[in-house]
Tab-separated table of C-alpha atoms in Angstrom:
chain	number	residue	atom	x	y	z
A	1	MET	CA	138.065	36.688	101.399
A	2	GLU	CA	140.616	35.106	100.235
A	3	HIS	CA	141.362	31.094	98.518
A	4	SER	CA	144.073	29.056	98.311
A	5	PRO	CA	144.398	27.232	95.177
A	6	PRO	CA	143.767	23.730	94.975
A	7	VAL	CA	145.520	21.376	95.777
A	8	THR	CA	147.135	19.727	92.616
A	9	VAL	CA	149.032	16.471	92.326
A	10	VAL	CA	150.400	15.940	89.516
A	11	VAL	CA	152.836	12.604	90.313
A	12	GLN	CA	152.147	9.611	92.816
A	13	LEU	CA	153.584	6.014	93.313
A	14	THR	CA	151.057	3.013	94.876
A	15	ASP	CA	152.925	0.211	96.161
A	16	VAL	CA	154.810	0.302	93.336
A	17	ARG	CA	156.805	-2.842	92.708
A	18	LYS	CA	159.330	-3.982	90.827
A	19	SER	CA	161.122	-7.272	89.388
A	20	PHE	CA	163.849	-7.610	87.042
A	21	GLY	CA	163.832	-11.695	86.750
A	22	THR	CA	164.246	-13.377	91.212
A	23	LEU	CA	165.017	-10.173	92.575
A	24	GLU	CA	162.389	-7.237	93.851
A	25	VAL	CA	164.346	-4.238	93.717
A	26	LEU	CA	161.478	-2.679	94.762
A	27	LYS	CA	159.636	-3.693	96.885
A	28	GLY	CA	156.665	-1.212	98.339
A	29	ILE	CA	156.948	2.377	96.604
A	30	SER	CA	154.698	5.024	97.610
A	31	PHE	CA	154.538	9.094	97.908
A	32	ARG	CA	153.364	12.598	95.640
A	33	ALA	CA	154.619	14.748	93.927
A	34	LEU	CA	151.732	17.688	94.775
A	35	ARG	CA	152.979	21.083	91.876
A	36	GLY	CA	156.108	22.951	92.659
A	37	ASP	CA	157.386	20.116	94.411
A	38	VAL	CA	160.991	19.786	93.774
A	39	ILE	CA	161.922	16.474	95.699
A	40	SER	CA	165.646	15.127	96.273
A	41	ILE	CA	165.577	11.154	95.776
A	42	LEU	CA	168.759	9.962	98.179
A	43	GLY	CA	170.064	6.287	97.996
A	44	SER	CA	173.329	4.528	97.424
A	45	SER	CA	173.661	3.066	94.728
A	46	GLY	CA	171.603	-0.085	94.268
A	47	SER	CA	168.672	1.342	96.803
A	48	GLY	CA	165.974	1.515	93.291
A	49	LYS	CA	166.964	5.537	92.625
A	50	SER	CA	166.760	5.328	88.941
A	51	THR	CA	164.154	2.415	88.918
A	52	MET	CA	161.940	4.362	91.208
A	53	LEU	CA	161.919	8.048	88.910
A	54	ARG	CA	161.799	4.881	85.388
A	55	CYS	CA	158.625	3.811	85.985
A	56	VAL	CA	157.277	7.148	86.345
A	57	ASN	CA	157.511	7.101	82.858
A	58	MET	CA	157.083	4.264	82.159
A	59	LEU	CA	160.906	3.656	80.261
A	60	GLU	CA	160.307	0.649	83.529
A	61	VAL	CA	157.153	-0.980	83.873
A	62	PRO	CA	155.851	-1.188	87.552
A	63	SER	CA	155.790	-4.943	88.520
A	64	SER	CA	152.316	-4.066	90.582
A	65	GLY	CA	150.997	-0.915	93.297
A	66	SER	CA	149.813	1.286	90.437
A	67	VAL	CA	151.139	4.980	88.800
A	68	GLU	CA	149.440	8.402	88.689
A	69	ILE	CA	150.120	11.243	86.380
A	70	GLU	CA	147.758	14.321	87.483
A	71	GLY	CA	145.293	11.403	87.969
A	72	GLU	CA	145.640	9.975	85.392
A	73	THR	CA	146.255	5.929	86.842
A	74	ILE	CA	148.676	3.934	83.861
A	75	THR	CA	146.818	1.504	82.656
A	76	VAL	CA	149.528	-2.337	82.735
A	77	ARG	CA	148.656	-5.580	81.342
A	78	SER	CA	150.519	-8.956	82.570
A	79	THR	CA	152.144	-10.279	79.012
A	80	ARG	CA	152.097	-14.675	78.495
A	81	GLY	CA	155.539	-14.261	80.009
A	82	GLY	CA	154.566	-12.785	82.980
A	83	ARG	CA	155.632	-10.276	83.009
A	84	THR	CA	153.886	-6.093	83.037
A	85	ALA	CA	153.802	-4.106	80.248
A	86	PRO	CA	151.431	-0.747	78.824
A	87	ALA	CA	148.314	-1.262	77.876
A	88	SER	CA	148.185	0.942	76.148
A	89	THR	CA	151.013	2.653	73.860
A	90	LYS	CA	148.903	6.034	73.792
A	91	GLN	CA	148.488	6.648	76.850
A	92	VAL	CA	151.950	5.844	77.283
A	93	GLU	CA	152.892	8.776	74.369
A	94	ARG	CA	149.832	11.237	76.029
A	95	ILE	CA	151.888	10.921	79.299
A	96	ARG	CA	155.105	10.887	78.370
A	97	SER	CA	154.809	14.436	76.729
A	98	ARG	CA	153.245	15.474	79.763
A	99	VAL	CA	156.383	13.727	81.029
A	100	ALA	CA	160.664	15.126	80.377
A	101	MET	CA	163.379	13.165	81.843
A	102	VAL	CA	166.351	14.347	81.411
A	103	PHE	CA	168.835	11.681	81.920
A	104	GLN	CA	173.206	10.801	83.192
A	105	GLY	CA	174.245	10.793	79.728
A	106	PHE	CA	172.781	13.033	77.589
A	107	ASN	CA	171.253	11.818	75.433
A	108	LEU	CA	171.592	13.740	72.552
A	109	TRP	CA	170.948	12.212	69.061
A	110	PRO	CA	174.611	13.581	68.247
A	111	HIS	CA	173.675	13.657	64.116
A	112	MET	CA	171.418	16.989	64.944
A	113	THR	CA	172.537	20.598	65.081
A	114	ILE	CA	171.211	21.787	69.091
A	115	LEU	CA	168.930	23.017	68.232
A	116	GLN	CA	168.089	20.757	66.359
A	117	ASN	CA	168.289	18.136	69.237
A	118	VAL	CA	165.360	20.782	71.279
A	119	MET	CA	163.351	20.796	68.393
A	120	GLU	CA	162.679	17.289	67.251
A	121	ALA	CA	159.786	16.140	69.636
A	122	PRO	CA	157.789	18.994	70.344
A	123	VAL	CA	157.477	19.396	65.818
A	124	HIS	CA	157.308	15.749	65.152
A	125	VAL	CA	155.752	14.281	68.948
A	126	GLN	CA	153.882	16.307	70.255
A	127	LYS	CA	152.810	17.788	65.472
A	128	ARG	CA	153.242	21.372	66.745
A	129	ASP	CA	154.870	23.524	64.608
A	130	ARG	CA	157.585	24.177	63.050
A	131	ALA	CA	158.262	27.282	62.900
A	132	THR	CA	156.814	28.082	66.104
A	133	CYS	CA	159.405	25.183	68.392
A	134	ALA	CA	162.209	27.355	66.743
A	135	ALA	CA	161.368	29.827	68.400
A	136	GLU	CA	161.407	28.221	71.514
A	137	ALA	CA	163.694	26.495	71.264
A	138	GLU	CA	166.001	29.386	70.390
A	139	ALA	CA	164.677	31.279	73.539
A	140	PHE	CA	165.376	27.838	75.769
A	141	LEU	CA	168.649	27.188	74.210
A	142	GLU	CA	169.233	31.076	75.667
A	143	LYS	CA	168.051	30.647	78.894
A	144	VAL	CA	170.035	27.481	79.984
A	145	GLY	CA	173.269	29.680	78.312
A	146	ILE	CA	173.498	28.306	75.695
A	147	ALA	CA	172.090	29.601	72.614
A	148	ASP	CA	175.818	31.026	71.200
A	149	LYS	CA	176.033	26.766	70.307
A	150	ARG	CA	172.441	26.285	68.968
A	151	ASP	CA	174.801	25.103	65.508
A	152	SER	CA	176.930	22.911	67.441
A	153	TYR	CA	176.937	19.362	67.841
A	154	PRO	CA	176.982	17.121	70.530
A	155	THR	CA	180.208	15.952	70.359
A	156	HIS	CA	181.777	20.162	70.132
A	157	LEU	CA	179.937	21.422	73.113
A	158	SER	CA	181.468	19.958	76.651
A	159	GLY	CA	179.814	17.352	79.317
A	160	GLY	CA	178.106	20.453	81.177
A	161	GLN	CA	176.782	22.103	77.847
A	162	GLN	CA	175.537	18.033	76.719
A	163	GLN	CA	173.315	18.410	80.105
A	164	ARG	CA	171.669	21.928	79.713
A	165	ALA	CA	171.441	21.183	75.896
A	166	ALA	CA	169.142	18.003	77.125
A	167	ILE	CA	167.367	20.554	79.859
A	168	ALA	CA	166.773	22.552	77.487
A	169	ARG	CA	165.012	20.134	74.938
A	170	ALA	CA	163.124	18.620	77.981
A	171	LEU	CA	161.519	22.014	77.859
A	172	ALA	CA	160.050	22.114	74.634
A	173	MET	CA	158.023	19.668	75.500
A	174	HIS	CA	155.977	21.900	77.921
A	175	PRO	CA	155.719	19.328	80.663
A	176	LYS	CA	153.646	18.536	83.976
A	177	VAL	CA	157.052	17.197	86.090
A	178	LEU	CA	160.877	16.941	85.032
A	179	LEU	CA	162.479	14.229	85.562
A	180	PHE	CA	166.255	14.782	86.199
A	181	ASP	CA	168.307	11.145	86.673
A	182	GLU	CA	171.526	11.585	88.692
A	183	PRO	CA	172.099	14.352	85.640
A	184	THR	CA	175.896	15.938	86.928
A	185	SER	CA	177.212	12.215	88.265
A	186	ALA	CA	178.586	11.703	84.689
A	187	LEU	CA	180.430	15.095	85.045
A	188	ASP	CA	184.437	16.846	85.294
A	189	PRO	CA	183.542	18.702	89.198
A	190	GLU	CA	184.048	21.878	87.832
A	191	LEU	CA	181.779	21.632	85.119
A	192	VAL	CA	178.261	20.664	87.667
A	193	GLY	CA	178.154	24.113	88.773
A	194	GLU	CA	176.820	25.535	85.742
A	195	VAL	CA	174.464	22.801	85.417
A	196	LEU	CA	172.957	22.956	89.621
A	197	ARG	CA	172.052	27.142	88.218
A	198	VAL	CA	169.957	26.481	85.596
A	199	MET	CA	168.302	23.711	87.613
A	200	ARG	CA	167.705	26.142	90.707
A	201	ALA	CA	166.300	28.378	88.102
A	202	LEU	CA	163.667	26.574	86.897
A	203	ALA	CA	162.937	25.329	90.914
A	204	ASP	CA	162.492	28.820	91.884
A	205	GLU	CA	159.619	29.294	88.359
A	206	GLY	CA	157.393	26.466	90.298
A	207	ARG	CA	158.479	23.492	88.080
A	208	THR	CA	157.571	20.469	89.992
A	209	MET	CA	160.912	18.714	89.699
A	210	LEU	CA	162.033	14.977	90.593
A	211	VAL	CA	165.115	14.958	90.589
A	212	VAL	CA	167.792	11.470	91.306
A	213	THR	CA	171.160	12.870	92.976
A	214	HIS	CA	174.473	13.007	95.076
A	215	GLU	CA	174.562	16.695	95.334
A	216	MET	CA	173.601	17.152	99.312
A	217	ALA	CA	174.380	20.892	98.643
A	218	PHE	CA	171.092	21.014	95.928
A	219	ALA	CA	169.228	18.105	97.345
A	220	ARG	CA	169.371	20.774	101.462
A	221	GLU	CA	168.545	23.939	99.668
A	222	VAL	CA	166.398	23.790	96.743
A	223	SER	CA	164.240	20.564	97.737
A	224	ASN	CA	161.230	21.464	99.587
A	225	LYS	CA	160.525	17.626	100.227
A	226	VAL	CA	163.386	14.698	100.591
A	227	LEU	CA	162.483	11.144	100.096
A	228	PHE	CA	166.119	8.096	100.873
A	229	LEU	CA	166.068	5.397	99.166
A	230	HIS	CA	167.139	1.531	101.058
A	231	GLN	CA	167.066	-1.513	98.995
A	232	GLY	CA	164.122	-0.640	97.381
A	233	VAL	CA	161.536	1.059	99.751
A	234	VAL	CA	161.158	4.909	101.009
A	235	GLU	CA	163.297	4.936	104.319
A	236	GLU	CA	162.704	8.059	104.678
A	237	GLU	CA	160.922	10.856	103.670
A	238	GLY	CA	159.855	14.773	105.386
A	239	THR	CA	161.620	18.383	104.468
A	240	PRO	CA	164.869	19.224	103.596
A	241	ASP	CA	165.862	19.788	108.309
A	242	GLU	CA	164.061	16.887	108.944
A	243	VAL	CA	165.924	14.216	106.828
A	244	PHE	CA	169.512	16.048	107.227
A	245	ALA	CA	169.674	17.683	110.676
A	246	LYS	CA	166.971	15.543	111.499
A	247	SER	CA	167.065	11.838	110.379
A	248	GLN	CA	164.818	9.305	112.531
A	249	SER	CA	166.655	5.921	110.306
A	250	ASP	CA	170.161	5.197	111.670
A	251	ARG	CA	170.392	3.629	107.334
A	252	LEU	CA	170.156	7.864	106.081
A	253	ARG	CA	172.631	8.558	109.506
A	254	GLN	CA	174.544	6.652	108.236
A	255	PHE	CA	174.333	7.383	104.323
A	256	LEU	CA	175.192	10.977	105.344
A	257	SER	CA	178.781	10.859	107.301
A	258	GLY	CA	179.861	8.268	104.244
A	259	SER	CA	179.805	11.630	102.678
A	260	THR	CA	183.213	13.852	103.697
A	261	ALA	CA	183.433	16.486	104.342
A	262	GLU	CA	185.561	18.032	101.996
A	263	THR	CA	182.656	16.250	99.971
A	264	ARG	CA	180.618	18.250	101.121
A	265	VAL	CA	182.030	21.392	101.343
A	266	ALA	CA	182.906	21.438	97.168
A	267	SER	CA	178.881	20.512	96.642
A	268	SER	CA	178.168	23.575	99.378
A	269	THR	CA	179.957	25.528	96.777
A	270	ARG	CA	179.437	24.589	93.128
A	271	LEU	CA	175.916	25.418	94.413
A	272	LYS	CA	176.896	28.432	96.040
A	273	THR	CA	178.401	29.433	92.693
A	274	ALA	CA	176.350	28.401	90.579
């Protein structure tokens, strides 16, 4: 008799709220990502998408609520100023070694070669053997299609190549989950496809990914779940078919209709040619 593999919850947010002064950006966010989930996070500017993503690895500390990574709850404490902060720096460092983030603006170190950028965290944060890290970095650069740029500096690469280097750097940490914060929004349109191609390949490998994106074709065709945020709450969630074709939310329908036919065609074309 065959048994189904156990369901593994990789990320779970429960009633997460986040305020900046008097502005409440997140108003009680709850969701979970299972192993292998590719979750696209949609919403207009200011809806709280990036703040929510940054709460997962404590780049932003929730004002209340809980964040769990593989069943481990990240502990927080109140400060004298009434704010919240991680209770344990060591715990956050451990969590971040399992949760890798790819930023909109690449965030590569300009004084290091691409190979050095990919190796830096495994060697100095994870304290792994340099020779092993170098070999793995070469392999990850090959995976994302820029092995020939190993000795180049970030300023000598196109935006698409820099973003692929950032993805290789994230992979080098052997993360349990990959976070993407609008990874194509800073790129020229002709460079978006090369990054989407890499992301689609990672999804096909069964990697757990949370992706804040405006690429509707990626959300529809590659994700298995979609979250739509509006004014700090999850307005709608479900499969791509449920969210795109059977939306129950007027706000979501307005958001989707705000994408012109030309934009939708361009997004789909970039994904298909990636």
